[in-house]
Short mmCIF file of C-alpha atoms and ligand atoms in Angstrom, two decimals:
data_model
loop_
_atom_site.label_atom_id
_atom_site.label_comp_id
_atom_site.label_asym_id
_atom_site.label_seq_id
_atom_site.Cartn_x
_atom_site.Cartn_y
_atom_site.Cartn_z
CA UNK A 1 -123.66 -31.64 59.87
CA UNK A 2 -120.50 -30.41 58.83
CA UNK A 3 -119.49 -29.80 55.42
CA UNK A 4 -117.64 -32.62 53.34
CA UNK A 5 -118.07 -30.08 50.07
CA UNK A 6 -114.55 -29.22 48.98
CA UNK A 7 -115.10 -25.66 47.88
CA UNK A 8 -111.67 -24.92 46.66
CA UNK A 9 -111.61 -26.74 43.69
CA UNK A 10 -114.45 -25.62 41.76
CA UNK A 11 -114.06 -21.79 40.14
CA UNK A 12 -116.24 -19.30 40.74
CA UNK A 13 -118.27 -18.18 38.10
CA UNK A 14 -116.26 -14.71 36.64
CA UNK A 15 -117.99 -11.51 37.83
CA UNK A 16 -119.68 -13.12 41.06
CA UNK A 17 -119.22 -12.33 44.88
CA UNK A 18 -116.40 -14.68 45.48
CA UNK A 19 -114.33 -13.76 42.28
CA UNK A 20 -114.71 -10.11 43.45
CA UNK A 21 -113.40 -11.34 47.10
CA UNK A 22 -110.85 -13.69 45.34
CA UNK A 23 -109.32 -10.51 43.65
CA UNK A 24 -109.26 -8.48 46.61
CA UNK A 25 -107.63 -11.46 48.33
CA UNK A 26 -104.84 -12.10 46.13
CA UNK A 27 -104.14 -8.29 45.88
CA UNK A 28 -104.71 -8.53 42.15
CA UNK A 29 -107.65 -5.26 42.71
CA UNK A 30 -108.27 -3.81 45.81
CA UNK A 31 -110.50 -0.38 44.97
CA UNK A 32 -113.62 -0.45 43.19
CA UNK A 33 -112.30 0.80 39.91
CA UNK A 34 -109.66 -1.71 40.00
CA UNK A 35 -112.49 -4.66 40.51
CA UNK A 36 -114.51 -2.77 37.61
CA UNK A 37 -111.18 -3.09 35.07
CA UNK A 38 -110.35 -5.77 35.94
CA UNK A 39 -113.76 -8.09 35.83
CA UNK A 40 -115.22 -5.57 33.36
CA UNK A 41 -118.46 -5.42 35.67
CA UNK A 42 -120.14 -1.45 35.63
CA UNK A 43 -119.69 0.71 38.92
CA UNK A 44 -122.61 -0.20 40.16
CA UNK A 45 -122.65 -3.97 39.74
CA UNK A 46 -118.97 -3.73 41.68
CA UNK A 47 -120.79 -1.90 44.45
CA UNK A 48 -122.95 -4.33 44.84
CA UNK A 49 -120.84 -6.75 44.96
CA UNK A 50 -118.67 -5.45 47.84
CA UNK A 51 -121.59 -4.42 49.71
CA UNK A 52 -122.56 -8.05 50.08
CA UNK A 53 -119.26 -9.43 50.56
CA UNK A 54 -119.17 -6.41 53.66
CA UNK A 55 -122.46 -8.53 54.97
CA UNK A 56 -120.65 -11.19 54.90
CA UNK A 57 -118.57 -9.46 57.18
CA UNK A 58 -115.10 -10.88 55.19
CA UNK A 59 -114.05 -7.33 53.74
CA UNK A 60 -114.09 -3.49 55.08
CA UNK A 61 -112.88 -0.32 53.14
CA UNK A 62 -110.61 1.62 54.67
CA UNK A 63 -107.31 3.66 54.30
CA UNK A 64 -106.91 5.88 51.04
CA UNK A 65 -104.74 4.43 47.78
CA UNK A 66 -103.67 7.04 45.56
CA UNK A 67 -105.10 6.43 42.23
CA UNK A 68 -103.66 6.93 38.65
CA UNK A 69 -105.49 10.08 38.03
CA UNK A 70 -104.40 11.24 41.51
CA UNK A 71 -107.91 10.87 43.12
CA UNK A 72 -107.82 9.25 46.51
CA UNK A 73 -109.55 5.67 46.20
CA UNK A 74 -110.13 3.93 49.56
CA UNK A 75 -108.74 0.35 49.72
CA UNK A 76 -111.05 -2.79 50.12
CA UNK A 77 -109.06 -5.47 52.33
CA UNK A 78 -109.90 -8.45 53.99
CA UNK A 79 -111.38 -8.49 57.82
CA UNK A 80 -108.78 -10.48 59.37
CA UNK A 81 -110.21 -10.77 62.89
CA UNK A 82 -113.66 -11.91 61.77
CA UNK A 83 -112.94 -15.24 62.63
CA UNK A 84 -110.81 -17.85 63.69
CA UNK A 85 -109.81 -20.66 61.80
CA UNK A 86 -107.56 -23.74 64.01
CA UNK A 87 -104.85 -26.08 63.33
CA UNK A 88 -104.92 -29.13 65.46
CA UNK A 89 -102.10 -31.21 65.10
CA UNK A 90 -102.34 -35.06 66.39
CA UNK A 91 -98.61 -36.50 66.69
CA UNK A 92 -97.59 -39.94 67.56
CA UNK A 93 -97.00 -38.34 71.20
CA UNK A 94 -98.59 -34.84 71.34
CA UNK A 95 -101.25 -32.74 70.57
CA UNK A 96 -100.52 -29.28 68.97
CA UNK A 97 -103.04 -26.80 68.69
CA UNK A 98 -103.14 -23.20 66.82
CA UNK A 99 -105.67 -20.55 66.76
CA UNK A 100 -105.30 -17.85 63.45
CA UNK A 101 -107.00 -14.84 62.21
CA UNK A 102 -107.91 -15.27 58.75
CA UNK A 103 -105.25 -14.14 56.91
CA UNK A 104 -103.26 -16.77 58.91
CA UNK A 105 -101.83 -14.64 61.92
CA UNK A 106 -101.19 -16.83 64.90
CA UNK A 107 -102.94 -15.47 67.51
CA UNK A 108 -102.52 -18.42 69.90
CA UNK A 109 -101.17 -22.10 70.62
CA UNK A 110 -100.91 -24.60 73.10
CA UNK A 111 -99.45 -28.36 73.11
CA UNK A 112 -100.67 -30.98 74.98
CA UNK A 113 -100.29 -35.06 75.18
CA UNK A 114 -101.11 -37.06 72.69
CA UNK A 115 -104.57 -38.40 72.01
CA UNK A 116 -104.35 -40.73 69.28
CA UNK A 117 -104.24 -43.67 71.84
CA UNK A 118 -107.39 -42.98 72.82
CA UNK A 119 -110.69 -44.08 71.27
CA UNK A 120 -111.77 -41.58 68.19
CA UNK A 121 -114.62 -40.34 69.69
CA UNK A 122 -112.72 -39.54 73.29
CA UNK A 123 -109.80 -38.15 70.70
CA UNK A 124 -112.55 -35.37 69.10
CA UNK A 125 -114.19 -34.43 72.28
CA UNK A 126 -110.59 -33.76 73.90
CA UNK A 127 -109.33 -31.98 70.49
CA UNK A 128 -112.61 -30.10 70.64
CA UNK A 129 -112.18 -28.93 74.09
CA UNK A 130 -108.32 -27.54 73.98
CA UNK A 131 -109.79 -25.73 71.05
CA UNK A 132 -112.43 -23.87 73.49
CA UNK A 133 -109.96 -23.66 76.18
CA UNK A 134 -107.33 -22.21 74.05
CA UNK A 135 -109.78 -19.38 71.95
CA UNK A 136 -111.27 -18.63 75.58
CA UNK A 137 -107.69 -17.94 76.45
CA UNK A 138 -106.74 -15.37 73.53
CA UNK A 139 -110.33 -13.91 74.55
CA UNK A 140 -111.80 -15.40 71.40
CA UNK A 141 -114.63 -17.72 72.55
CA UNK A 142 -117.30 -15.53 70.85
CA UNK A 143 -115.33 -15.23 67.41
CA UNK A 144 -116.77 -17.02 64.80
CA UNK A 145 -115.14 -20.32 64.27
CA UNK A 146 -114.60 -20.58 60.40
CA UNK A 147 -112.83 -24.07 59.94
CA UNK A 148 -110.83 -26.70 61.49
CA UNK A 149 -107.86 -28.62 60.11
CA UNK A 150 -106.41 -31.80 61.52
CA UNK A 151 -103.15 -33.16 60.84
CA UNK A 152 -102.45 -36.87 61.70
CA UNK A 153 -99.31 -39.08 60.97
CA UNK A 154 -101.52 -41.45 58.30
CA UNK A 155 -102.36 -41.61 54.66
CA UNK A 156 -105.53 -39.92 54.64
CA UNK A 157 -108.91 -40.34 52.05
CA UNK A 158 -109.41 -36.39 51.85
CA UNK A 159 -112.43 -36.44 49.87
CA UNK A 160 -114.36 -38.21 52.99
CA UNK A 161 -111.71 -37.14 55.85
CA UNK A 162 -111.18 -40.63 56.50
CA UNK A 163 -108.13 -42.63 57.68
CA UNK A 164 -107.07 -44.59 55.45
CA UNK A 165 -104.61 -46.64 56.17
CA UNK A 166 -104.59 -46.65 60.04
CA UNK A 167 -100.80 -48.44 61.09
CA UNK A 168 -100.51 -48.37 64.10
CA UNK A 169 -103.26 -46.84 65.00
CA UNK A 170 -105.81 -49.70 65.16
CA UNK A 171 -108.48 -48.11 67.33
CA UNK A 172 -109.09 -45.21 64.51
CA UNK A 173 -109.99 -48.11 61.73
CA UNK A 174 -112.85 -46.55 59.65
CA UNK A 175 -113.43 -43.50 62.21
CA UNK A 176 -113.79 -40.56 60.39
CA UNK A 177 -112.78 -37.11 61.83
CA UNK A 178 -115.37 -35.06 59.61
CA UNK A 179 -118.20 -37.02 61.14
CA UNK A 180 -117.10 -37.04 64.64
CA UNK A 181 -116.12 -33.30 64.76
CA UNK A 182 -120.14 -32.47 63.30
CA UNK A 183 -121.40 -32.98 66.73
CA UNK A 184 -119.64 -30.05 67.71
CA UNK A 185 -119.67 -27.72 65.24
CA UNK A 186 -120.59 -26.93 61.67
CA UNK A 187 -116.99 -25.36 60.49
CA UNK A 188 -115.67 -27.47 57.61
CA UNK A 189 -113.10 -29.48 58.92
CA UNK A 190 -110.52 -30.57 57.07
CA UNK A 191 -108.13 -33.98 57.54
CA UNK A 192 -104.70 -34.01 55.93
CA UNK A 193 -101.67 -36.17 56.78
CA UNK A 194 -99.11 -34.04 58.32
CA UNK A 195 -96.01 -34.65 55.55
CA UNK A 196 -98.58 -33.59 53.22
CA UNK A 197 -98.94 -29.88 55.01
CA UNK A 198 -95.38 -29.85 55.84
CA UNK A 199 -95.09 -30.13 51.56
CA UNK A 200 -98.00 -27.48 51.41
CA UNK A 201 -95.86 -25.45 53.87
CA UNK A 202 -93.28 -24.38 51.09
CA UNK A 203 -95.78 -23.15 48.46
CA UNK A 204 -96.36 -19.34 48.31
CA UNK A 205 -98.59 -18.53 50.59
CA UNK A 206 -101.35 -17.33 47.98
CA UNK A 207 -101.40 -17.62 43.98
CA UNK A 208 -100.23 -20.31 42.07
CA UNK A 209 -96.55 -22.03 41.80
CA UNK A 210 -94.95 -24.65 39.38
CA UNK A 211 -93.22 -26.08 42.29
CA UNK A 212 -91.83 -29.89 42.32
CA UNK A 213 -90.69 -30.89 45.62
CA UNK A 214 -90.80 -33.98 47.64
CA UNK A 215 -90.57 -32.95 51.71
CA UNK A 216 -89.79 -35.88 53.92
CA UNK A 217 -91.10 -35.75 57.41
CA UNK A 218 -88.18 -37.08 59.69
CA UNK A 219 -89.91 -37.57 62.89
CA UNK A 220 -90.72 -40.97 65.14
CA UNK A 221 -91.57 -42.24 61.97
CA UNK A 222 -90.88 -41.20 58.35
CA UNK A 223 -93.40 -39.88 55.64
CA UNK A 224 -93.25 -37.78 52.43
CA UNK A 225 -95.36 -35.32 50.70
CA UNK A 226 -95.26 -34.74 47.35
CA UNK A 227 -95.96 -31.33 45.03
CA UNK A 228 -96.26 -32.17 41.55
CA UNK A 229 -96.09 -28.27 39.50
CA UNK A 230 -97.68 -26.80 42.40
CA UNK A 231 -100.22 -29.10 43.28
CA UNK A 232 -100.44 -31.73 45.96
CA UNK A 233 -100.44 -35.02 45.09
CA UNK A 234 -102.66 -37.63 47.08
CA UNK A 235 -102.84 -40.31 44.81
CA UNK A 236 -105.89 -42.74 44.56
CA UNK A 237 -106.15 -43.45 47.82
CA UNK A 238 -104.54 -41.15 49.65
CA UNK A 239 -101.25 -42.98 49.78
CA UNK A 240 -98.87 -40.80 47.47
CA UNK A 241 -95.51 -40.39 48.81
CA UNK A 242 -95.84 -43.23 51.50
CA UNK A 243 -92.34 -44.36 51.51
CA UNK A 244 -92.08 -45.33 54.97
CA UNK A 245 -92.64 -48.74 54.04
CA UNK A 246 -90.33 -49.14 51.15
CA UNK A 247 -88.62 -52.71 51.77
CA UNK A 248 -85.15 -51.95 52.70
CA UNK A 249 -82.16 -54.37 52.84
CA UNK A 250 -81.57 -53.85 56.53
CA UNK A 251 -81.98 -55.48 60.15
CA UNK A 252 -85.19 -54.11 61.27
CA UNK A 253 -84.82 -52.50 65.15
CA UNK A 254 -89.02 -52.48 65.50
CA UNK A 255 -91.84 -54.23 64.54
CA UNK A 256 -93.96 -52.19 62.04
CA UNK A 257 -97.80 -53.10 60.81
CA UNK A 258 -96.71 -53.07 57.20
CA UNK A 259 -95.64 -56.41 57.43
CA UNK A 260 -92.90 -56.49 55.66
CA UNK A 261 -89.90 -58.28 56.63
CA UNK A 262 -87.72 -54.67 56.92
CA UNK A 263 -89.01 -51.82 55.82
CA UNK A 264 -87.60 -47.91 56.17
CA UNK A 265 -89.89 -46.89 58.99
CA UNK A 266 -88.56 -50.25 60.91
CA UNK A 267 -85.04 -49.84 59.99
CA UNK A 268 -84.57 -45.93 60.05
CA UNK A 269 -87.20 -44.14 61.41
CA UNK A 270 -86.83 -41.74 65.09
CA UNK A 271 -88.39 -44.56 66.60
CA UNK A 272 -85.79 -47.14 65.46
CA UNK A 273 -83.16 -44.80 65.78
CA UNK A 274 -84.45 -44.43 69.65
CA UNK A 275 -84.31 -48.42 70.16
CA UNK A 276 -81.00 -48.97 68.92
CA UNK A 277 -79.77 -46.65 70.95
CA UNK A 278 -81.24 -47.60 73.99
CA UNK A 279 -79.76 -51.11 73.32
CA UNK A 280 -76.11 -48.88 73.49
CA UNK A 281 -77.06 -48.15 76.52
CA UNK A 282 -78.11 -44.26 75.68
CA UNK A 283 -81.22 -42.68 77.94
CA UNK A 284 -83.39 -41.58 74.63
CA UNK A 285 -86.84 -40.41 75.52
CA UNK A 286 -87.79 -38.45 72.61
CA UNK A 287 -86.72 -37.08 68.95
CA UNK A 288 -85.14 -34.14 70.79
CA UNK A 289 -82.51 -36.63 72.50
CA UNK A 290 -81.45 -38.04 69.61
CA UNK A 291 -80.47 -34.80 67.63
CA UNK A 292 -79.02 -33.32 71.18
CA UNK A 293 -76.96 -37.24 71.05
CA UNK A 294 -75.99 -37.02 67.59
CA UNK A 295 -74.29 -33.21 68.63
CA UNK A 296 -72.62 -34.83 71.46
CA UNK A 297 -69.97 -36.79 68.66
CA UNK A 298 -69.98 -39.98 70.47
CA UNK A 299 -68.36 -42.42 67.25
CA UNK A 300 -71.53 -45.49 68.50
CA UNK A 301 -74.35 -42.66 68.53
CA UNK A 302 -73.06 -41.18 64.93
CA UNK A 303 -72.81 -44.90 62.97
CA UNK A 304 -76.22 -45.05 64.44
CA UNK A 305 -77.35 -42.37 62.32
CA UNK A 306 -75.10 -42.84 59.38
CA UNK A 307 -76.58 -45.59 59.41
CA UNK A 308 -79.85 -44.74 59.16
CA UNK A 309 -79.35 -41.57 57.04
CA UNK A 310 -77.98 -43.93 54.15
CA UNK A 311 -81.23 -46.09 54.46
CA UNK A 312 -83.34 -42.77 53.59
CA UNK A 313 -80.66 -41.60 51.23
CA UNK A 314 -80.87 -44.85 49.83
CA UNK A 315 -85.13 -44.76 49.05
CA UNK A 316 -84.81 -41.24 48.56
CA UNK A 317 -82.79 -41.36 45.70
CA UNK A 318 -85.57 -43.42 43.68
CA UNK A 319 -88.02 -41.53 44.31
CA UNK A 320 -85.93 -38.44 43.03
CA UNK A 321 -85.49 -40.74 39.85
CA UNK A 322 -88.75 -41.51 40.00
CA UNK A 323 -90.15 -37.61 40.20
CA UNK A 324 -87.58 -35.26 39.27
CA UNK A 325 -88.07 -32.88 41.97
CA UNK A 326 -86.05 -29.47 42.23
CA UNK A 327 -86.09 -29.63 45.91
CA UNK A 328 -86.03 -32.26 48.53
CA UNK A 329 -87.16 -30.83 52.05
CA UNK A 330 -86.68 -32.71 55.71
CA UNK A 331 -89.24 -31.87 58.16
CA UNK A 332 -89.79 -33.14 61.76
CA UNK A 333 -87.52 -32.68 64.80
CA UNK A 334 -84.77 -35.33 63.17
CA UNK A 335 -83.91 -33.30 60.51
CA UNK A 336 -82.51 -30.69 63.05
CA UNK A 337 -79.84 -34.00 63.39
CA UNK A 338 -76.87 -32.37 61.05
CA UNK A 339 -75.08 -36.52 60.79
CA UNK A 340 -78.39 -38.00 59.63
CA UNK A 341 -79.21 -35.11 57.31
CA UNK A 342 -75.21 -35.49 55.85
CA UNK A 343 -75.68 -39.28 55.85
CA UNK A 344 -78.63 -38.20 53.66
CA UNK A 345 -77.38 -36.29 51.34
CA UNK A 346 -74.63 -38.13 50.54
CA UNK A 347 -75.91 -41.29 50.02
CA UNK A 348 -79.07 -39.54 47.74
CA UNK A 349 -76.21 -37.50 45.17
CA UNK A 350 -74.45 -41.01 45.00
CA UNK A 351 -77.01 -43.16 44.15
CA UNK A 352 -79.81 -40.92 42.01
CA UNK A 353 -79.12 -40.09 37.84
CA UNK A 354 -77.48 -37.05 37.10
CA UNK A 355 -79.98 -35.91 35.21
CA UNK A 356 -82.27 -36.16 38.13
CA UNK A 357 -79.75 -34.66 40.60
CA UNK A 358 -78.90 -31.86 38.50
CA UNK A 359 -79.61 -28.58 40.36
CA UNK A 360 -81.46 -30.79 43.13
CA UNK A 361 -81.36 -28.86 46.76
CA UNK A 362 -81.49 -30.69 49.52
CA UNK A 363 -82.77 -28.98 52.82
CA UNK A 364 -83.77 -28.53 56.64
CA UNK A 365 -87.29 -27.03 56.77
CA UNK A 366 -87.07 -23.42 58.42
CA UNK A 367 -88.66 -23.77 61.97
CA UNK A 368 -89.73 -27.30 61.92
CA UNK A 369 -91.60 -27.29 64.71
CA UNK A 370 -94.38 -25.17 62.86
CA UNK A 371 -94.18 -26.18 59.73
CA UNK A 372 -96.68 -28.46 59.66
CA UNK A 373 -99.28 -25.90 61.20
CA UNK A 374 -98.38 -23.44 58.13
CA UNK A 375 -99.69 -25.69 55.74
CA UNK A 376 -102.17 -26.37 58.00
CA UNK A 377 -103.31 -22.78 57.55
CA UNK A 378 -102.30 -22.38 53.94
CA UNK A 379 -105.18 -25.36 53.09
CA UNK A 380 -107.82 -24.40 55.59
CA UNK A 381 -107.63 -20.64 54.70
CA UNK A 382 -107.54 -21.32 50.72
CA UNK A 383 -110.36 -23.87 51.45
CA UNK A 384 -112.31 -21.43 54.07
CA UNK A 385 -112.25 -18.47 51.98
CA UNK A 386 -112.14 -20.34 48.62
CA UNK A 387 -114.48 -18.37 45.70
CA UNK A 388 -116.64 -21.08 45.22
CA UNK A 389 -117.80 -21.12 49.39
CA UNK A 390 -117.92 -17.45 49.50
CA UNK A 391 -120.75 -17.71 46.58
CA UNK A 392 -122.44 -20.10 48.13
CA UNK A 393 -122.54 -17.63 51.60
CA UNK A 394 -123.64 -15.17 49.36
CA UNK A 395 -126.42 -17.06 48.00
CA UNK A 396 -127.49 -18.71 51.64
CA UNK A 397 -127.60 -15.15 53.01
CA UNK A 398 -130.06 -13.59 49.85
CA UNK A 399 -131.77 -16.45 50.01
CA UNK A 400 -132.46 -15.96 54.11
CA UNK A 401 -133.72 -12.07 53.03
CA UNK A 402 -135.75 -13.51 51.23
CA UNK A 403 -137.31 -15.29 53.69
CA UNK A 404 -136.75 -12.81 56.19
ZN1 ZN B 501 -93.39 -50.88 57.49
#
């Protein structure tokens, strides 16, 4: 049965096996008299310590660190390759899937068609296999698999891994990824809605931040994440930052589950983008075309996304009033579209209060493509190696000595 504990929020208790690893980790101490200043423990208790967190196979001691009194101290560091932990991304129209080591090196990734039109359970057991298929490729199948994460375009109940709200995805009502992935393995696998990682994406990648940014996922539809001084923000229900369906004053160009009359997602997502151009006539297959169409200058093509671009701006700018963030940043293949990110911008410095706009910066994710899959990593490796779980490995592995 896999594991719907969320380890990363509780603290370890100060002194114990996973504060000594969290220390290491975070590169706060990493020699044994560094661990025994800073947690106050005595040599010995240290010692012991790193002895069972080298059971646990998660750190080695290696290299040599030149101390303050000039002795050579050999550095504690984290094992890296002792397991793999894998970002599965489920888009609207593809499947994405990423294999790290566990300090979040990529050592592998693949992409796929989509899966979400098929029945849940048919969904996990095709995730589940391009995970084998890809670790058997990087000559990993024997690796210890440490976690999963799975990014899907819905709001998203993370304490149960749930879908919440499933739009247009009617099949996936009630189905819960957590429970169907636990025939396969026991990994804790994690569900997150993929604006939400794409927000996670920007924090540091260890340590804590006072961040305040709202990132807006500009892909075949449109969703936000939101980080409130450095923390995530899922709201009750998992439905923070869902401004997709914001009713907008506008002719709506597809139909959209929220039923609403017009709503952003129906009057300015990719997809409604797509199907007003193809009524002009334009060939638009995917997200790609558009932003290649929008380069291309054509005056019909560029109103088009003007158009849209002051819709977002539009919503945007409340939400800025709303939450005061110091940075707004656009994720998903769209915002490589330089007229709808302009139309964007404009509109959101026109229409927002000063004092919210004040020192506000507005921009393109770096590599958009994988930004979704960092933050993928970032919560599945802070979750995966969190204190609290590393305590509780400690205490399932004394307690089978014991028995042993
Ligand atoms: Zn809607």
């Amino acid at each position: 049965m896999a594991t719907l504990q969320h380890f990363r929020e509780l603290d370890p208790l100060p002194g114990s096996v996973g504060d000594v690893f969290r220390l290491i980790r975070s590169d706060i101490a990493t020699t044994r008299s560094a661990l025994a200043r800073k947690t106050g423990l005595s040599p010995s208790t240290v010692g012991l310590r790193v002895e069972a967190l080298q059971r646990l196979g998660l750190i080695a001691e290696d290299g040599e660190h030149r101390s303050e009194g000039g002795r050579r101290a050999r550095l504690l560091r984290i094992v890296a390759d002792n397991g793999h932990v894998v970002a599965i991304e489920s888009g609207v129209r593809y499947l994405q899937v990423l294999v790290a080591d566990l300090e979040g090196n990529v050592l592998g990734e693949a992409r796929h068609d989509g899966v979400l039109e098929l029945a849940p359970r048919e969904a996990i057991s095709a995730m589940w296999e391009r995970i084998g298929e890809l670790r058997e490729q990087i000559g990993g199948a024997s690796v210890p698999l440490r976690g999963v994460v799975v990014s899907v375009p819905a709001p998203v109940d993370y304490a149960t891994g749930r879908i919440a709200t499933p739009s247009y995805m009617p099949k996936w009502h009630g189905a819960s990824i957590v429970e169907l992935f636990s025939t396969f393995t026991d990994a804790p696998v994690l569900v997150e809605n993929d604006a939400n990682l794409i927000a996670l994406s920007e924090l540091p990648a260890r340590g804590h931040s006072r961040e305040n940014l709202l990132a807006v996922l500009l892909g075949t539809r449109i969703g936000s994440g939101i980080i409130a001084n450095g923390q995530l923000l899922r709201g009750e229900n998992g439905a923070a930052g869902e401004l997709s369906h914001t009713p907008v004053n506008a002719e709506p160009t597809i139909a959209c589950v929220c039923g609403l009359e017009s709503c952003l997602e129906s009057a300015a997502s990719g997809a409604a983008v797509a199907s007003r151009l193809k009524v002009l006539g334009h060939d638009v297959r995917s997200m790609t075309d558009i932003a290649i169409l929008g380069r291309g200058g054509d005056p019909e093509v560029l109103a088009v996304l003007r158009d849209a671009g002051t819709l977002i701006g539009s919503v945007l700018a409340s939400s800025v009033n709303f939450i005061n963030p110091r940075s707004i940043v656009l994720g998903g293949i769209m915002s490589t579209s330089a007229p709808l990110v302009a139309a964007i911008r404009a509109e959101l410095f026109q229409k927002c209060l000063p004092i919210a706009s004040e020192g506000l910066e507005v921009r393109a994710i770096e590599a958009p493509e994988t930004a979704a899959s960092r933050g993928a990593f970032r919560l599945l490796l802070d979750e995966v190696l969190a204190p609290a779980r590393v305590d509780h490995l400690a205490r399932q592995a004394d307690a089978a000595a014991q028995i042993a």
